[in-house]
Amino acid sequence: MSSKHKITKRKDGLYQADYYVNTIEFGKKRQFVYGKTEEIVREKLRLAIINSSSGCPVLTTNLTVEKYMLDWVKHAKRLSDTTRCNYTSAIKTHILPYIGTKRLSSLNVQTIQQLINCLMKNGKSVRTTQIVRNILSRALREAEPSHLVTPNIVKYVQLEKYRPKKREIWSLENCILFLNSIQGHKYELFFTLYITYGLRRGEVIPLTWEDIDFELGIIHINKQYTIAGKDFILTTPKTDSSIRDLPLLPHIKSLLDRLVTDSKRGPIIEENGKLINPRSINYEFNKLIKENSLPKVTLHSLRHFAATGLKDAGLPVKEVQEVLGHSNPKTTLQFYQHGSEHIKQNGLENYSKILNFA
């Protein structure tokens, strides 16, 4: 170590030494290391000099995590309105209270790992920590080209393995019971569309008469109604595969023909001339489940039921994917198609016959 790096004792009893580094913003800049003993300072100084001589400029920006993250989520490209709203909420709730005041340039793997560990310790789910890591990974990756943050610090953060809960879906008998119970209900068309095509809630609500081509027998799915914070917003679907045409089946056409309306314009399912509140749908669905003593499931599980039903009806995976509007057939197979006990029973019995066990 060069003699020019002098170790001195401060008035508070600590030892210090200085050295110079190349920074992004200010060129050569004086830095300090501190310790309780000369030996500690000497070792810190040795490591600092090795690091500074590596040729990598040192990050010294005073930009805080809070300032960067809020600015990033506000202007980030390729984020839908709903995703932007959800990201903002997660940043404010799960990131800023822990590391918001830290300098962006000071972030490292240990800092992010401590954040994740704190979230888990405070009772947050594995899924929440996964979302937090994904947000930080995306945001900090976009800060790397400007040398605002050390590269790849989120890459090495460890998470517990996320195991999604098995989603319960109705049997065919329960679904038929539900369909019989909603005859004449104000949301009969909504639930029938949902179960028939496996549509998303936000795809059924904004359907208009203009989306129904009676002549060609087609339903155009091209809008998405979503919850963004406390507001509801009407947007185009986030993926091209979600924009799709579906055949207008006879029982759906019959329900449409029965609707009493002054004009074949505007939403086909409405309340007082306005789009129905998504939360009202969930409320009515849970109420119908209770009234008919049906197994408790979520509204979204009807989409899973449709995927499994279409598979059991013999529709190939590619076509099921297109009906559901998935961008990837893996999603259809992994998350939406569930095993059917009677199909497995019949299949195993037939297999046993082939093996002469019968």
PDB file of N, CA and C in Angstrom, residues 176 178-197 204 251-252 254-256 258-259 268-271 276 281 284-285 288 299 302:
ATOM      1  N   ILE A 176     -74.314 -27.314 -13.745  1.00  0.00           N
ATOM      2  CA  ILE A 176     -75.668 -27.374 -14.324  1.00  0.00           C
ATOM      3  C   ILE A 176     -76.701 -26.865 -13.311  1.00  0.00           C
ATOM      4  N   PHE A 178     -76.178 -24.649 -11.032  1.00  0.00           N
ATOM      5  CA  PHE A 178     -76.032 -23.197 -11.002  1.00  0.00           C
ATOM      6  C   PHE A 178     -76.725 -22.556 -12.198  1.00  0.00           C
ATOM      7  N   LEU A 179     -76.525 -23.131 -13.389  1.00  0.00           N
ATOM      8  CA  LEU A 179     -77.134 -22.573 -14.601  1.00  0.00           C
ATOM      9  C   LEU A 179     -78.664 -22.618 -14.513  1.00  0.00           C
ATOM     10  N   ASN A 180     -79.202 -23.680 -13.922  1.00  0.00           N
ATOM     11  CA  ASN A 180     -80.656 -23.761 -13.748  1.00  0.00           C
ATOM     12  C   ASN A 180     -81.152 -22.705 -12.761  1.00  0.00           C
ATOM     13  N   SER A 181     -80.331 -22.406 -11.756  1.00  0.00           N
ATOM     14  CA  SER A 181     -80.751 -21.470 -10.714  1.00  0.00           C
ATOM     15  C   SER A 181     -80.748 -20.016 -11.182  1.00  0.00           C
ATOM     16  N   ILE A 182     -80.015 -19.698 -12.259  1.00  0.00           N
ATOM     17  CA  ILE A 182     -79.920 -18.298 -12.689  1.00  0.00           C
ATOM     18  C   ILE A 182     -80.903 -17.942 -13.801  1.00  0.00           C
ATOM     19  N   GLN A 183     -81.760 -18.880 -14.178  1.00  0.00           N
ATOM     20  CA  GLN A 183     -82.735 -18.578 -15.225  1.00  0.00           C
ATOM     21  C   GLN A 183     -83.647 -17.432 -14.771  1.00  0.00           C
ATOM     22  N   GLY A 184     -83.673 -16.387 -15.559  1.00  0.00           N
ATOM     23  CA  GLY A 184     -84.469 -15.212 -15.221  1.00  0.00           C
ATOM     24  C   GLY A 184     -83.739 -14.217 -14.343  1.00  0.00           C
ATOM     25  N   HIS A 185     -82.557 -14.557 -13.882  1.00  0.00           N
ATOM     26  CA  HIS A 185     -81.770 -13.646 -13.040  1.00  0.00           C
ATOM     27  C   HIS A 185     -81.269 -12.482 -13.897  1.00  0.00           C
ATOM     28  N   LYS A 186     -81.091 -11.320 -13.272  1.00  0.00           N
ATOM     29  CA  LYS A 186     -80.657 -10.140 -14.035  1.00  0.00           C
ATOM     30  C   LYS A 186     -79.276 -10.320 -14.662  1.00  0.00           C
ATOM     31  N   TYR A 187     -78.460 -11.216 -14.099  1.00  0.00           N
ATOM     32  CA  TYR A 187     -77.135 -11.458 -14.656  1.00  0.00           C
ATOM     33  C   TYR A 187     -77.038 -12.820 -15.341  1.00  0.00           C
ATOM     34  N   GLU A 188     -78.181 -13.367 -15.761  1.00  0.00           N
ATOM     35  CA  GLU A 188     -78.170 -14.676 -16.420  1.00  0.00           C
ATOM     36  C   GLU A 188     -77.267 -14.673 -17.648  1.00  0.00           C
ATOM     37  N   LEU A 189     -77.373 -13.643 -18.475  1.00  0.00           N
ATOM     38  CA  LEU A 189     -76.548 -13.570 -19.676  1.00  0.00           C
ATOM     39  C   LEU A 189     -75.069 -13.499 -19.314  1.00  0.00           C
ATOM     40  N   PHE A 190     -74.743 -12.696 -18.313  1.00  0.00           N
ATOM     41  CA  PHE A 190     -73.343 -12.560 -17.904  1.00  0.00           C
ATOM     42  C   PHE A 190     -72.768 -13.922 -17.527  1.00  0.00           C
ATOM     43  N   PHE A 191     -73.409 -14.614 -16.592  1.00  0.00           N
ATOM     44  CA  PHE A 191     -72.874 -15.882 -16.111  1.00  0.00           C
ATOM     45  C   PHE A 191     -72.851 -16.943 -17.213  1.00  0.00           C
ATOM     46  N   THR A 192     -73.832 -16.916 -18.095  1.00  0.00           N
ATOM     47  CA  THR A 192     -73.878 -17.901 -19.182  1.00  0.00           C
ATOM     48  C   THR A 192     -72.734 -17.666 -20.172  1.00  0.00           C
ATOM     49  N   LEU A 193     -72.477 -16.411 -20.493  1.00  0.00           N
ATOM     50  CA  LEU A 193     -71.332 -16.077 -21.344  1.00  0.00           C
ATOM     51  C   LEU A 193     -70.022 -16.500 -20.677  1.00  0.00           C
ATOM     52  N   TYR A 194     -69.918 -16.230 -19.396  1.00  0.00           N
ATOM     53  CA  TYR A 194     -68.709 -16.532 -18.630  1.00  0.00           C
ATOM     54  C   TYR A 194     -68.403 -18.029 -18.674  1.00  0.00           C
ATOM     55  N   ILE A 195     -69.432 -18.837 -18.402  1.00  0.00           N
ATOM     56  CA  ILE A 195     -69.229 -20.281 -18.350  1.00  0.00           C
ATOM     57  C   ILE A 195     -69.073 -20.887 -19.740  1.00  0.00           C
ATOM     58  N   THR A 196     -69.815 -20.384 -20.711  1.00  0.00           N
ATOM     59  CA  THR A 196     -69.771 -20.956 -22.065  1.00  0.00           C
ATOM     60  C   THR A 196     -68.416 -20.757 -22.724  1.00  0.00           C
ATOM     61  N   TYR A 197     -67.898 -19.545 -22.665  1.00  0.00           N
ATOM     62  CA  TYR A 197     -66.658 -19.222 -23.392  1.00  0.00           C
ATOM     63  C   TYR A 197     -65.432 -19.096 -22.490  1.00  0.00           C
ATOM     64  N   VAL A 204     -66.586  -9.604 -20.370  1.00  0.00           N
ATOM     65  CA  VAL A 204     -68.037  -9.711 -20.528  1.00  0.00           C
ATOM     66  C   VAL A 204     -68.708  -8.357 -20.303  1.00  0.00           C
ATOM     67  N   HIS A 251     -77.747 -20.879 -27.890  1.00  0.00           N
ATOM     68  CA  HIS A 251     -78.336 -20.535 -26.595  1.00  0.00           C
ATOM     69  C   HIS A 251     -77.972 -19.114 -26.165  1.00  0.00           C
ATOM     70  N   ILE A 252     -76.801 -18.618 -26.618  1.00  0.00           N
ATOM     71  CA  ILE A 252     -76.424 -17.231 -26.323  1.00  0.00           C
ATOM     72  C   ILE A 252     -77.273 -16.280 -27.166  1.00  0.00           C
ATOM     73  N   SER A 254     -80.230 -16.849 -28.229  1.00  0.00           N
ATOM     74  CA  SER A 254     -81.578 -16.872 -27.666  1.00  0.00           C
ATOM     75  C   SER A 254     -81.701 -15.923 -26.478  1.00  0.00           C
ATOM     76  N   LEU A 255     -80.665 -15.890 -25.610  1.00  0.00           N
ATOM     77  CA  LEU A 255     -80.667 -14.974 -24.464  1.00  0.00           C
ATOM     78  C   LEU A 255     -80.621 -13.522 -24.929  1.00  0.00           C
ATOM     79  N   LEU A 256     -79.846 -13.255 -25.966  1.00  0.00           N
ATOM     80  CA  LEU A 256     -79.754 -11.890 -26.500  1.00  0.00           C
ATOM     81  C   LEU A 256     -81.089 -11.452 -27.104  1.00  0.00           C
ATOM     82  N   ARG A 258     -83.955 -12.291 -26.192  1.00  0.00           N
ATOM     83  CA  ARG A 258     -84.959 -12.078 -25.154  1.00  0.00           C
ATOM     84  C   ARG A 258     -84.775 -10.762 -24.401  1.00  0.00           C
ATOM     85  N   LEU A 259     -83.622 -10.138 -24.578  1.00  0.00           N
ATOM     86  CA  LEU A 259     -83.374  -8.888 -23.862  1.00  0.00           C
ATOM     87  C   LEU A 259     -84.306  -7.796 -24.369  1.00  0.00           C
ATOM     88  N   ILE A 268     -74.567  -4.543 -23.722  1.00  0.00           N
ATOM     89  CA  ILE A 268     -75.676  -5.489 -23.736  1.00  0.00           C
ATOM     90  C   ILE A 268     -76.103  -5.847 -22.302  1.00  0.00           C
ATOM     91  N   ILE A 269     -75.177  -5.703 -21.345  1.00  0.00           N
ATOM     92  CA  ILE A 269     -75.506  -5.925 -19.929  1.00  0.00           C
ATOM     93  C   ILE A 269     -75.244  -4.617 -19.207  1.00  0.00           C
ATOM     94  N   GLU A 270     -76.298  -3.990 -18.720  1.00  0.00           N
ATOM     95  CA  GLU A 270     -76.127  -2.665 -18.107  1.00  0.00           C
ATOM     96  C   GLU A 270     -77.084  -2.460 -16.947  1.00  0.00           C
ATOM     97  N   GLU A 271     -76.761  -1.463 -16.146  1.00  0.00           N
ATOM     98  CA  GLU A 271     -77.617  -1.042 -15.051  1.00  0.00           C
ATOM     99  C   GLU A 271     -77.818   0.463 -15.154  1.00  0.00           C
ATOM    100  N   ILE A 276     -72.040  -2.388 -15.679  1.00  0.00           N
ATOM    101  CA  ILE A 276     -72.248  -2.903 -14.332  1.00  0.00           C
ATOM    102  C   ILE A 276     -70.938  -2.879 -13.542  1.00  0.00           C
ATOM    103  N   ILE A 281     -71.081  -8.066  -9.538  1.00  0.00           N
ATOM    104  CA  ILE A 281     -71.098  -9.420 -10.091  1.00  0.00           C
ATOM    105  C   ILE A 281     -70.621 -10.417  -9.038  1.00  0.00           C
ATOM    106  N   GLU A 284     -73.280 -10.905  -6.277  1.00  0.00           N
ATOM    107  CA  GLU A 284     -74.407 -11.731  -6.716  1.00  0.00           C
ATOM    108  C   GLU A 284     -73.998 -13.195  -6.863  1.00  0.00           C
ATOM    109  N   PHE A 285     -72.785 -13.417  -7.344  1.00  0.00           N
ATOM    110  CA  PHE A 285     -72.297 -14.786  -7.522  1.00  0.00           C
ATOM    111  C   PHE A 285     -72.211 -15.505  -6.180  1.00  0.00           C
ATOM    112  N   LEU A 288     -75.689 -16.297  -4.868  1.00  0.00           N
ATOM    113  CA  LEU A 288     -76.304 -17.443  -5.545  1.00  0.00           C
ATOM    114  C   LEU A 288     -75.724 -18.762  -5.050  1.00  0.00           C
ATOM    115  N   LEU A 299     -65.395 -16.627  -8.612  1.00  0.00           N
ATOM    116  CA  LEU A 299     -65.973 -16.380  -9.933  1.00  0.00           C
ATOM    117  C   LEU A 299     -64.991 -16.794 -11.025  1.00  0.00           C
ATOM    118  N   LEU A 302     -64.838 -20.283 -12.720  1.00  0.00           N
ATOM    119  CA  LEU A 302     -65.709 -20.664 -13.834  1.00  0.00           C
ATOM    120  C   LEU A 302     -64.929 -20.669 -15.147  1.00  0.00           C
TER     121      LEU A 302
END
